């Protein structure tokens, strides 16, 4: 099968298309014949050995992970409730950049037969994250929400999910005029260019100096502390990524939270297992929203699997709006 692997950490050029054997599903696993793979900033961090999550420590050669959509090609021992030919999606940390991938059956979700593969890559990871961070923040109708990196693969879904959940004022940050125009079309009320040094002042102005109820932060860095300072009393910041780079985060003193503010973190794996029922309900809601147009999964570029390096270059340029997707040429 066609596979894209890396044999050393480095730039996009380390991604190499190769022929490898088709894997066999182990006990409790399913083999997916891949149609599409969603590419996110986290995969570029994995490629550079800058991914902050401690559970990701693979050995070479590495096949990167991602949001996979395809059909079940084979079942491992003990798998029930799934059958060959079922259209499914799954998020995996390993093995996604290939024509076939074996994943744990309990990570698999159904994908509607009529949904195109690129759109469906929102279902395994980016969509559940967007909805999960809002649930973790306990968004109440009418509350204000600040979404960082709002034009990205997860951020643009979070803007729309917040609107669908009844948020009040949605403040979106992005780094260019084109990106800000993009998130305006998706329902953001206030647009803030975070490449400007005065971006926190723009957020304060948008809230009349009161602060925001919720901050969704996938960027990290010093902006994390700035975000805490922008919270209203009883405000909540949910941290779920570190695209600013590096595994270290700024130290946050409890005194910075003493104004009735809270900081929590979100991880999809823990959410999927510890809040399983909510996770599955979110999946059903997301399918409905994508089907009826409440949420639009914007695909910036859909490239052949062999062009994984170009996909990574596009993501790392930070010029894209929405999602970058790799296609194997297979259709469901």
PDB file of C-alpha atoms in Angstrom, residues 7 11 23 150 206 233-234:
ATOM      1  CA  UNK A   7      12.722   8.466   9.046  1.00  0.00           C
ATOM      2  CA  UNK A  11      10.905  19.944   7.838  1.00  0.00           C
ATOM      3  CA  UNK A  23      -1.366  -3.932   8.383  1.00  0.00           C
ATOM      4  CA  UNK A 150     -10.483  31.118  14.754  1.00  0.00           C
ATOM      5  CA  UNK A 206     -15.458  44.588  22.666  1.00  0.00           C
ATOM      6  CA  UNK A 233     -15.430  37.315  36.974  1.00  0.00           C
ATOM      7  CA  UNK A 234     -16.416  33.626  36.904  1.00  0.00           C
TER       8      UNK A 234
END
